[in-house]
Amino acid sequence: MDPRETARTQKRYDRQAALYDLREAPVELMFRRFRRWLWSGVSGRFVLEVGVGTGKNFAHHPAEARVVGIDLSPRMLRRAALRARRMGRQIDLIVADAQQLPFRDGAFDAAAASFVFCSVPDAVAGLEQVRRVVSKAGEIHLLEHVRARNSLVGRLMDFMNPVAVRLTGANINRDTVSNVAKAGIGLDSVESRGLGLVKLIRGSTGAG
Ligand SMILES: C[S@@+](CC[C@H](N)C(=O)[O-])C[C@H]1O[C@@H](n2cnc3c(N)ncnc32)[C@H](O)[C@@H]1O
């Protein structure tokens, strides 16, 4: 884990926070459906949302769940807090690093995240932390954009990645399905959308 890269990621998102929703509005027309798809499978009484950003998932949280949301960027989180207040939702929002989650082992029934592990500097470390804080046999649900399987497009994404990271904080060429497996999360299902560039990954911590 590289603290300097984590600090850079935080700065990149702080910098974007004010205009983030406006910039993302066109893609959000498609992503809104994907968010519904993600959250429709999430159950549990006590749920962690990792990297809440400006709170675009809040409308899709299960009504009966108590949700804790974390994010590395205080400015993104401030927008999330405003959104929660506007919506009249009670969501506990905490500035925290996914690579060092400030929760005890097995604290949550489930965890979910959308478009986050492209940005977490050490994605496997972050996913290991998610596995740690979700209870035995608990659920982990991730919606992520990933590197294309097509070798030409994939190589183009590799080439463009440094620029994408500098501009947006997000790596466009992550193999998040492999990273989930590397973190010891059991893969229950992987579904694709958006020409295979968006994956819905459902996993579990396992009973053991
Ligand atoms: C592309 S945005 C997605 C935000 C939100 N999940 C959504 O779907 O709109 C990525 C978010 O991950 C957060 N993030 C990046 N690295 C993180 C880390 N190490 N720990 C927690 N949050 C992180 C960023 O601050 C940012 O808010």
CSV table of C-alpha atoms and ligand atoms in Angstrom, one decimal:
chain,number,residue,atom,x,y,z
A,1,MET,CA,0.0,0.0,0.0
A,2,ASP,CA,1.4,3.4,-1.0
A,3,PRO,CA,0.2,6.3,1.2
A,4,ARG,CA,1.3,8.9,-1.4
A,5,GLU,CA,-0.9,7.3,-4.0
A,6,THR,CA,-3.8,7.2,-1.5
A,7,ALA,CA,-3.3,10.9,-0.8
A,8,ARG,CA,-3.3,11.6,-4.5
A,9,THR,CA,-6.5,9.7,-5.0
A,10,GLN,CA,-8.2,11.6,-2.2
A,11,LYS,CA,-7.1,14.9,-3.8
A,12,ARG,CA,-8.3,13.9,-7.2
A,13,TYR,CA,-11.8,13.2,-5.9
A,14,ASP,CA,-11.9,16.2,-3.6
A,15,ARG,CA,-11.0,18.3,-6.7
A,16,GLN,CA,-13.9,16.8,-8.7
A,17,ALA,CA,-16.6,16.7,-6.0
A,18,ALA,CA,-18.4,20.0,-6.9
A,19,LEU,CA,-18.9,19.1,-10.5
A,20,TYR,CA,-18.9,15.3,-10.3
A,21,ASP,CA,-22.7,14.8,-10.6
A,22,LEU,CA,-23.0,17.2,-13.5
A,23,ARG,CA,-20.1,15.6,-15.4
A,24,GLU,CA,-21.4,12.1,-14.9
A,25,ALA,CA,-25.1,13.0,-15.8
A,26,PRO,CA,-25.0,11.5,-19.3
A,27,VAL,CA,-23.5,8.1,-18.3
A,28,GLU,CA,-25.8,8.1,-15.3
A,29,LEU,CA,-28.7,7.6,-17.7
A,30,MET,CA,-27.3,4.1,-18.2
A,31,PHE,CA,-25.7,3.6,-14.8
A,32,ARG,CA,-29.0,4.2,-12.9
A,33,ARG,CA,-30.3,0.9,-14.2
A,34,PHE,CA,-27.1,-0.8,-13.2
A,35,ARG,CA,-27.4,0.6,-9.7
A,36,ARG,CA,-30.9,-0.9,-9.4
A,37,TRP,CA,-29.5,-4.2,-10.6
A,38,LEU,CA,-26.7,-4.0,-8.0
A,39,TRP,CA,-28.9,-3.2,-5.0
A,40,SER,CA,-31.7,-5.5,-5.9
A,41,GLY,CA,-29.5,-8.4,-4.7
A,42,VAL,CA,-28.4,-6.8,-1.4
A,43,SER,CA,-29.9,-8.1,1.8
A,44,GLY,CA,-29.0,-7.9,5.4
A,45,ARG,CA,-29.8,-5.6,8.3
A,46,PHE,CA,-26.4,-3.9,8.6
A,47,VAL,CA,-24.9,-3.0,5.3
A,48,LEU,CA,-21.6,-1.2,4.4
A,49,GLU,CA,-21.4,0.9,1.2
A,50,VAL,CA,-17.8,1.4,0.3
A,51,GLY,CA,-16.8,4.6,-1.6
A,52,VAL,CA,-20.3,6.2,-1.6
A,53,GLY,CA,-19.0,9.2,-3.5
A,54,THR,CA,-21.8,11.8,-3.8
A,55,GLY,CA,-24.4,9.2,-2.7
A,56,LYS,CA,-25.9,8.1,-6.1
A,57,ASN,CA,-26.8,4.7,-4.7
A,58,PHE,CA,-28.8,6.1,-1.8
A,59,ALA,CA,-32.1,5.9,-3.7
A,60,HIS,CA,-31.5,2.1,-4.2
A,61,HIS,CA,-30.5,1.1,-0.6
A,62,PRO,CA,-32.8,-1.5,0.9
A,63,ALA,CA,-35.4,0.4,2.9
A,64,GLU,CA,-35.1,-1.9,5.9
A,65,ALA,CA,-31.3,-1.8,6.2
A,66,ARG,CA,-29.1,0.3,8.4
A,67,VAL,CA,-26.4,1.6,6.0
A,68,VAL,CA,-22.9,2.9,6.9
A,69,GLY,CA,-21.2,4.7,4.0
A,70,ILE,CA,-17.5,5.4,3.8
A,71,ASP,CA,-15.4,7.4,1.3
A,72,LEU,CA,-11.8,8.6,1.1
A,73,SER,CA,-12.8,12.1,-0.1
A,74,PRO,CA,-14.3,14.4,2.5
A,75,ARG,CA,-15.6,16.6,-0.3
A,76,MET,CA,-17.4,13.8,-2.0
A,77,LEU,CA,-18.8,12.7,1.3
A,78,ARG,CA,-20.0,16.2,2.1
A,79,ARG,CA,-22.2,16.0,-1.1
A,80,ALA,CA,-23.4,12.6,0.0
A,81,ALA,CA,-24.4,14.1,3.3
A,82,LEU,CA,-26.4,16.8,1.6
A,83,ARG,CA,-28.1,14.2,-0.6
A,84,ALA,CA,-29.0,12.0,2.3
A,85,ARG,CA,-30.5,15.0,4.2
A,86,ARG,CA,-32.5,16.1,1.1
A,87,MET,CA,-33.8,12.5,0.8
A,88,GLY,CA,-34.6,12.3,4.5
A,89,ARG,CA,-32.4,9.2,4.7
A,90,GLN,CA,-30.5,8.2,7.9
A,91,ILE,CA,-27.1,7.0,6.6
A,92,ASP,CA,-24.0,7.0,8.8
A,93,LEU,CA,-21.2,8.6,6.7
A,94,ILE,CA,-17.6,8.3,7.6
A,95,VAL,CA,-14.4,9.5,6.0
A,96,ALA,CA,-12.3,6.3,5.8
A,97,ASP,CA,-9.9,4.4,3.5
A,98,ALA,CA,-11.1,1.1,2.1
A,99,GLN,CA,-7.6,-0.2,2.5
A,100,GLN,CA,-7.8,0.2,6.3
A,101,LEU,CA,-11.4,0.0,7.3
A,102,PRO,CA,-12.1,1.2,10.8
A,103,PHE,CA,-14.6,-1.6,11.7
A,104,ARG,CA,-14.3,-4.8,13.7
A,105,ASP,CA,-14.1,-8.2,11.9
A,106,GLY,CA,-17.5,-9.4,10.8
A,107,ALA,CA,-19.3,-6.1,11.7
A,108,PHE,CA,-21.6,-6.1,8.6
A,109,ASP,CA,-24.1,-8.6,7.1
A,110,ALA,CA,-23.3,-7.3,3.6
A,111,ALA,CA,-21.1,-4.8,1.7
A,112,ALA,CA,-21.7,-3.2,-1.7
A,113,ALA,CA,-19.8,-0.8,-3.9
A,114,SER,CA,-20.2,0.7,-7.3
A,115,PHE,CA,-17.3,1.9,-9.5
A,116,VAL,CA,-14.9,2.1,-6.5
A,117,PHE,CA,-12.3,-0.6,-6.8
A,118,CYS,CA,-11.1,1.0,-10.1
A,119,SER,CA,-9.9,3.9,-7.9
A,120,VAL,CA,-8.7,2.3,-4.7
A,121,PRO,CA,-4.9,2.3,-5.1
A,122,ASP,CA,-4.4,-1.2,-3.7
A,123,ALA,CA,-7.6,-2.9,-4.8
A,124,VAL,CA,-6.8,-6.3,-3.4
A,125,ALA,CA,-5.9,-4.8,0.0
A,126,GLY,CA,-9.3,-2.9,-0.1
A,127,LEU,CA,-11.2,-6.0,-1.1
A,128,GLU,CA,-9.5,-8.0,1.7
A,129,GLN,CA,-10.7,-5.4,4.2
A,130,VAL,CA,-14.2,-5.7,2.8
A,131,ARG,CA,-14.1,-9.4,3.3
A,132,ARG,CA,-12.7,-8.9,6.9
A,133,VAL,CA,-15.6,-6.6,8.0
A,134,VAL,CA,-18.4,-8.7,6.5
A,135,SER,CA,-19.7,-11.5,8.7
A,136,LYS,CA,-19.1,-15.3,8.0
A,137,ALA,CA,-21.3,-16.3,5.1
A,138,GLY,CA,-22.0,-12.6,4.4
A,139,GLU,CA,-22.6,-11.0,1.0
A,140,ILE,CA,-20.3,-8.8,-1.1
A,141,HIS,CA,-21.8,-7.0,-4.2
A,142,LEU,CA,-19.7,-5.0,-6.6
A,143,LEU,CA,-20.5,-3.1,-9.7
A,144,GLU,CA,-17.3,-2.2,-11.6
A,145,HIS,CA,-16.1,-1.2,-15.0
A,146,VAL,CA,-13.2,-3.4,-16.1
A,147,ARG,CA,-10.5,-3.8,-18.7
A,148,ALA,CA,-11.8,-5.1,-22.1
A,149,ARG,CA,-11.2,-8.7,-22.9
A,150,ASN,CA,-10.6,-7.9,-26.5
A,151,SER,CA,-6.8,-7.6,-26.7
A,152,LEU,CA,-6.7,-4.6,-29.0
A,153,VAL,CA,-9.2,-2.6,-26.9
A,154,GLY,CA,-7.6,-3.8,-23.7
A,155,ARG,CA,-4.2,-2.6,-24.9
A,156,LEU,CA,-5.6,0.7,-25.8
A,157,MET,CA,-7.1,1.0,-22.3
A,158,ASP,CA,-3.7,0.1,-20.8
A,159,PHE,CA,-2.2,2.9,-22.9
A,160,MET,CA,-4.8,5.5,-21.9
A,161,ASN,CA,-4.8,4.5,-18.2
A,162,PRO,CA,-2.2,6.9,-16.9
A,163,VAL,CA,-4.2,9.8,-18.3
A,164,ALA,CA,-7.5,8.5,-17.0
A,165,VAL,CA,-6.0,8.1,-13.5
A,166,ARG,CA,-4.6,11.7,-13.5
A,167,LEU,CA,-7.9,13.2,-14.8
A,168,THR,CA,-10.5,11.2,-12.9
A,169,GLY,CA,-8.7,9.0,-10.3
A,170,ALA,CA,-10.1,5.8,-11.9
A,171,ASN,CA,-8.1,3.1,-13.5
A,172,ILE,CA,-9.8,2.0,-16.7
A,173,ASN,CA,-7.9,-1.3,-17.1
A,174,ARG,CA,-8.5,-3.1,-13.8
A,175,ASP,CA,-9.2,-6.9,-13.7
A,176,THR,CA,-11.5,-6.6,-10.7
A,177,VAL,CA,-13.0,-10.1,-11.1
A,178,SER,CA,-9.4,-11.5,-10.5
A,179,ASN,CA,-8.8,-9.0,-7.7
A,180,VAL,CA,-11.9,-10.2,-5.9
A,181,ALA,CA,-10.7,-13.8,-6.1
A,182,LYS,CA,-7.2,-12.7,-5.0
A,183,ALA,CA,-8.7,-11.1,-1.9
A,184,GLY,CA,-10.2,-14.5,-0.9
A,185,ILE,CA,-13.8,-13.6,-1.7
A,186,GLY,CA,-15.8,-16.5,-3.0
A,187,LEU,CA,-17.3,-15.7,-6.5
A,188,ASP,CA,-21.0,-16.5,-6.5
A,189,SER,CA,-21.8,-14.9,-9.9
A,190,VAL,CA,-20.4,-12.5,-12.4
A,191,GLU,CA,-22.7,-10.8,-15.0
A,192,SER,CA,-21.7,-8.5,-17.7
A,193,ARG,CA,-23.3,-5.4,-19.2
A,194,GLY,CA,-22.1,-2.6,-21.5
A,195,LEU,CA,-20.3,-4.7,-24.0
A,196,GLY,CA,-18.7,-6.6,-21.2
A,197,LEU,CA,-17.0,-3.5,-19.8
A,198,VAL,CA,-19.3,-3.4,-16.7
A,199,LYS,CA,-19.4,-6.4,-14.3
A,200,LEU,CA,-21.8,-7.1,-11.5
A,201,ILE,CA,-19.9,-9.4,-9.1
A,202,ARG,CA,-21.7,-11.1,-6.3
A,203,GLY,CA,-19.5,-12.9,-3.8
A,204,SER,CA,-19.4,-14.2,-0.2
A,205,THR,CA,-17.0,-14.4,2.6
A,206,GLY,CA,-17.7,-18.2,3.0
A,207,ALA,CA,-18.9,-20.0,6.0
A,208,GLY,CA,-15.5,-21.1,7.3
B,1,LIG,C1,-15.9,6.8,-9.4
B,1,LIG,S1,-16.3,7.3,-7.8
B,1,LIG,C2,-17.8,6.3,-7.6
B,1,LIG,C3,-18.7,6.9,-6.5
B,1,LIG,C4,-20.0,6.1,-6.2
B,1,LIG,N1,-19.7,4.8,-5.7
B,1,LIG,C5,-20.8,6.0,-7.4
B,1,LIG,O1,-21.2,4.9,-7.9
B,1,LIG,O2,-21.2,7.1,-8.0
B,1,LIG,C6,-15.1,6.5,-6.8
B,1,LIG,C7,-15.2,6.8,-5.3
B,1,LIG,O3,-14.3,5.9,-4.6
B,1,LIG,C8,-13.7,6.7,-3.6
B,1,LIG,N2,-12.5,6.1,-3.2
B,1,LIG,C9,-11.3,5.9,-3.9
B,1,LIG,N3,-10.4,5.3,-3.2
B,1,LIG,C10,-10.9,5.0,-2.0
B,1,LIG,C11,-10.4,4.4,-0.9
B,1,LIG,N4,-9.2,3.9,-0.8
B,1,LIG,N5,-11.3,4.3,0.2
B,1,LIG,C12,-12.5,4.7,0.1
B,1,LIG,N6,-13.1,5.3,-0.9
B,1,LIG,C13,-12.3,5.5,-2.0
B,1,LIG,C14,-13.5,8.1,-4.2
B,1,LIG,O4,-13.3,9.1,-3.3
B,1,LIG,C15,-14.8,8.2,-5.0
B,1,LIG,O5,-15.8,8.8,-4.2
